[in-house]
């Protein structure tokens, strides 16, 4: 059983399109995250939700809209895709504060914008 | 803001040898945690080891150990008896009062025969 699963694993799309990435965790964790890994492998947090409430929003363009329908799911919708959005997007989860509870990552979703 | 610096973009080690990856960080917080994550070509992020700042004893996990120097804000990872499967990107990461990880830029480790 995959602990943190993301779909799709790969996305190829044209500039200007809208796309979504879904994430589900079966660990019973109360906190979920989206991280972006750019072409130089730099990882940076985008959003964090705790029990469906947004707690971290790291100056991400408002074309990116996270949604957490329940604490086991965190989806990422991206409007009007741009070339610079090409990256690997990682979903992750933890139980409480990430210092105490280990952060579990999904396998990542590679988004390519043409 | 907290920053994490990994000054070695690439390192190479021979199988069975020991290698040390460097990491420094900057913070004004007194309570924090430090981590090393491994990212093999499969892309999966895997926790290698973690260190609580309030603990003076360096963390150890089998062949992986850290040298945590709190005053110097240094957190290096030592891999002993290197194996081919250790080849990966290694990321140093920090978390303080905000529940998020701040990552370094990574070190690519090659393991040669």
Short mmCIF file of C-alpha atoms in Angstrom, two decimals:
data_model
loop_
_atom_site.label_atom_id
_atom_site.label_comp_id
_atom_site.label_asym_id
_atom_site.label_seq_id
_atom_site.Cartn_x
_atom_site.Cartn_y
_atom_site.Cartn_z
CA UNK A 1 0.00 0.00 0.00
CA UNK A 2 1.45 3.34 -1.07
CA UNK A 3 1.49 5.76 1.88
CA UNK A 4 1.35 9.00 -0.15
CA UNK A 5 0.12 8.60 -3.70
CA UNK A 6 -0.04 11.21 -6.43
CA UNK A 7 -1.75 11.13 -9.77
CA UNK A 8 -0.77 11.54 -12.47
CA UNK A 9 2.93 10.73 -12.29
CA UNK A 10 3.58 12.51 -15.60
CA UNK A 11 1.79 15.42 -17.29
CA UNK A 12 2.65 16.97 -20.63
CA UNK A 13 0.55 19.92 -21.67
CA UNK A 14 0.51 23.15 -23.63
CA UNK A 15 0.98 26.65 -22.29
CA UNK A 16 -2.26 28.26 -21.22
CA UNK A 17 -3.96 24.99 -20.25
CA UNK A 18 -5.31 24.16 -16.79
CA UNK A 19 -4.25 20.98 -15.01
CA UNK A 20 -4.71 19.27 -11.66
CA UNK A 21 -2.61 16.91 -9.58
CA UNK A 22 -4.23 14.79 -6.91
CA UNK A 23 -2.69 13.53 -3.70
CA UNK A 24 -3.96 11.06 -1.14
CA UNK A 25 -2.34 9.75 2.02
CA UNK A 26 -3.44 6.68 3.97
CA UNK A 27 -1.24 7.31 7.01
CA UNK A 28 -3.87 9.12 9.05
CA UNK A 29 -1.71 12.26 9.09
CA UNK A 30 -3.27 15.64 9.77
CA UNK A 31 -0.86 17.82 7.75
CA UNK A 32 -0.20 17.76 4.02
CA UNK A 33 2.14 19.73 1.78
CA UNK A 34 2.99 20.57 -1.79
CA UNK A 35 6.64 21.03 -2.71
CA UNK A 36 8.05 22.07 -6.08
CA UNK A 37 11.37 20.74 -7.40
CA UNK A 38 12.72 22.78 -10.30
CA UNK A 39 15.05 21.72 -13.09
CA UNK A 40 18.09 22.37 -10.87
CA UNK A 41 16.66 19.98 -8.27
CA UNK A 42 15.90 22.79 -5.82
CA UNK A 43 13.01 21.85 -3.53
CA UNK A 44 10.77 24.53 -2.11
CA UNK A 45 7.54 24.39 -0.17
CA UNK A 46 4.46 25.82 -1.82
CA UNK A 47 1.56 25.07 0.51
CA UNK A 48 0.71 23.30 3.71
CA UNK A 49 -2.68 22.26 5.09
CA UNK A 50 -3.46 21.12 8.59
CA UNK A 51 -6.85 19.42 9.02
CA UNK A 52 -8.08 21.01 5.79
CA UNK A 53 -6.95 24.50 6.85
CA UNK A 54 -4.30 26.37 4.86
CA UNK A 55 -1.38 27.18 7.16
CA UNK A 56 1.48 27.88 4.77
CA UNK A 57 1.29 29.73 1.45
CA UNK A 58 4.77 30.56 0.25
CA UNK A 59 4.18 33.44 -2.18
CA UNK A 60 3.03 31.15 -4.93
CA UNK A 61 1.29 32.78 -7.94
CA UNK A 62 -2.47 32.69 -7.52
CA UNK A 63 -2.69 30.55 -10.66
CA UNK A 64 -1.92 27.74 -8.20
CA UNK A 65 -4.86 26.78 -6.05
CA UNK A 66 -4.66 23.97 -3.52
CA UNK A 67 -7.77 22.26 -2.24
CA UNK A 68 -8.13 19.91 0.68
CA UNK A 69 -11.55 18.25 0.73
CA UNK A 70 -10.56 16.21 3.79
CA UNK A 71 -7.38 15.65 5.74
CA UNK A 72 -6.40 12.65 3.62
CA UNK A 73 -6.48 14.54 0.33
CA UNK A 74 -4.70 17.58 -1.03
CA UNK A 75 -5.10 18.52 -4.66
CA UNK A 76 -3.26 21.13 -6.68
CA UNK A 77 -4.93 22.95 -9.54
CA UNK A 78 -2.88 25.12 -11.86
CA UNK A 79 -4.50 27.63 -14.22
CA UNK A 80 -3.01 29.17 -17.35
CA UNK A 81 0.12 27.06 -17.29
CA UNK A 82 3.42 28.75 -18.12
CA UNK A 83 6.76 27.32 -19.26
CA UNK A 84 8.25 28.09 -15.84
CA UNK A 85 5.72 25.80 -14.19
CA UNK A 86 7.57 22.80 -15.60
CA UNK A 87 8.87 20.96 -12.55
CA UNK A 88 8.33 17.94 -10.35
CA UNK A 89 5.61 18.51 -7.78
CA UNK A 90 5.81 16.49 -4.59
CA UNK A 91 3.01 15.90 -2.17
CA UNK A 92 3.97 15.04 1.41
CA UNK A 93 2.32 14.44 4.75
CA UNK A 94 3.21 14.44 8.44
CA UNK A 95 1.49 13.95 11.75
CA UNK A 96 1.63 17.35 13.36
CA UNK A 97 4.76 19.43 13.31
CA UNK A 98 7.24 18.15 10.77
CA UNK A 99 10.03 18.19 13.32
CA UNK A 100 8.29 15.63 15.48
CA UNK A 101 6.48 13.61 12.84
CA UNK A 102 8.44 12.30 9.89
CA UNK A 103 7.62 13.83 6.53
CA UNK A 104 6.50 11.21 4.02
CA UNK A 105 6.75 12.11 0.34
CA UNK A 106 4.85 10.89 -2.66
CA UNK A 107 6.71 9.82 -5.78
CA UNK A 108 6.28 13.18 -7.44
CA UNK A 109 4.40 14.34 -10.51
CA UNK A 110 6.53 15.58 -13.39
CA UNK A 111 4.80 18.43 -15.20
CA UNK A 112 6.12 19.48 -18.60
CA UNK A 113 4.68 22.61 -20.19
CA UNK A 114 5.35 23.00 -23.91
CA UNK B 1 14.69 33.50 7.29
CA UNK B 2 16.39 30.19 7.65
CA UNK B 3 18.81 29.10 4.94
CA UNK B 4 20.53 25.82 4.25
CA UNK B 5 23.73 25.66 2.22
CA UNK B 6 25.32 22.65 0.59
CA UNK B 7 28.59 23.74 -0.96
CA UNK B 8 29.38 20.49 -2.78
CA UNK B 9 27.28 20.10 -5.94
CA UNK B 10 28.89 16.72 -6.67
CA UNK B 11 30.93 14.18 -4.75
CA UNK B 12 32.40 10.84 -5.73
CA UNK B 13 33.38 7.89 -3.56
CA UNK B 14 34.69 4.42 -4.25
CA UNK B 15 32.68 1.45 -3.13
CA UNK B 16 33.45 0.47 0.48
CA UNK B 17 35.06 3.85 1.21
CA UNK B 18 33.77 6.66 3.42
CA UNK B 19 32.48 10.00 2.23
CA UNK B 20 31.32 13.13 4.05
CA UNK B 21 28.74 15.54 2.68
CA UNK B 22 28.74 19.06 4.06
CA UNK B 23 25.84 21.23 5.13
CA UNK B 24 25.66 24.54 6.94
CA UNK B 25 22.55 26.42 8.00
CA UNK B 26 21.60 29.78 9.35
CA UNK B 27 18.91 30.32 11.97
CA UNK B 28 18.12 32.42 15.00
CA UNK B 29 15.85 29.75 16.48
CA UNK B 30 16.98 27.64 19.39
CA UNK B 31 14.70 24.64 18.82
CA UNK B 32 14.94 22.98 15.46
CA UNK B 33 15.54 19.73 13.65
CA UNK B 34 17.93 18.86 10.86
CA UNK B 35 17.56 16.12 8.29
CA UNK B 36 19.33 14.40 5.45
CA UNK B 37 17.14 13.13 2.63
CA UNK B 38 18.20 10.88 -0.23
CA UNK B 39 16.68 11.14 -3.70
CA UNK B 40 17.69 8.26 -6.00
CA UNK B 41 16.94 8.35 -9.73
CA UNK B 42 13.49 6.96 -8.94
CA UNK B 43 12.71 10.46 -7.62
CA UNK B 44 11.36 9.23 -4.27
CA UNK B 45 12.51 11.33 -1.31
CA UNK B 46 13.76 9.06 1.48
CA UNK B 47 14.64 10.18 4.99
CA UNK B 48 18.17 9.07 5.84
CA UNK B 49 18.72 10.56 9.28
CA UNK B 50 17.46 13.28 11.60
CA UNK B 51 18.99 15.28 14.42
CA UNK B 52 17.29 17.22 17.19
CA UNK B 53 19.15 20.44 17.94
CA UNK B 54 18.77 20.01 21.69
CA UNK B 55 20.59 16.67 21.59
CA UNK B 56 24.33 16.85 21.83
CA UNK B 57 24.80 13.27 20.72
CA UNK B 58 25.23 12.83 16.99
CA UNK B 59 22.56 10.72 15.29
CA UNK B 60 23.53 7.41 13.72
CA UNK B 61 21.58 5.06 11.44
CA UNK B 62 23.60 2.00 10.44
CA UNK B 63 26.24 3.23 7.94
CA UNK B 64 25.00 6.82 8.13
CA UNK B 65 26.07 9.23 10.84
CA UNK B 66 26.12 12.97 11.29
CA UNK B 67 28.57 15.45 12.75
CA UNK B 68 26.38 18.12 14.30
CA UNK B 69 28.23 21.24 15.38
CA UNK B 70 25.56 23.54 16.79
CA UNK B 71 27.77 26.54 17.47
CA UNK B 72 29.20 26.39 13.97
CA UNK B 73 25.75 25.65 12.49
CA UNK B 74 27.22 22.71 10.65
CA UNK B 75 25.53 19.36 9.95
CA UNK B 76 27.57 16.96 7.83
CA UNK B 77 26.61 13.45 6.78
CA UNK B 78 29.11 10.62 6.83
CA UNK B 79 28.45 7.51 4.79
CA UNK B 80 30.65 4.57 5.72
CA UNK B 81 31.28 1.47 3.61
CA UNK B 82 29.67 3.14 0.59
CA UNK B 83 27.54 0.94 -1.63
CA UNK B 84 26.40 1.34 -5.23
CA UNK B 85 22.87 1.86 -3.96
CA UNK B 86 23.99 4.98 -2.10
CA UNK B 87 24.35 6.84 -5.40
CA UNK B 88 21.73 9.60 -5.31
CA UNK B 89 21.08 13.29 -4.65
CA UNK B 90 21.40 14.08 -0.96
CA UNK B 91 19.54 17.02 0.51
CA UNK B 92 20.14 18.63 3.86
CA UNK B 93 16.99 20.15 5.37
CA UNK B 94 15.97 22.27 8.34
CA UNK B 95 12.75 22.78 10.25
CA UNK B 96 12.12 25.17 13.10
CA UNK B 97 8.90 26.54 14.53
CA UNK B 98 7.16 26.63 11.15
CA UNK B 99 6.04 23.20 10.09
CA UNK B 100 7.94 23.10 6.83
CA UNK B 101 11.27 21.85 5.58
CA UNK B 102 13.80 24.24 4.09
CA UNK B 103 16.14 22.33 1.80
CA UNK B 104 19.68 22.89 0.60
CA UNK B 105 20.51 22.73 -3.08
CA UNK B 106 21.63 19.12 -2.90
CA UNK B 107 24.80 17.11 -3.46
CA UNK B 108 24.95 14.48 -6.16
CA UNK B 109 26.86 11.45 -4.90
CA UNK B 110 28.46 9.05 -7.35
CA UNK B 111 29.69 5.68 -6.17
CA UNK B 112 32.37 4.04 -8.31
CA UNK B 113 33.68 0.49 -8.37
#
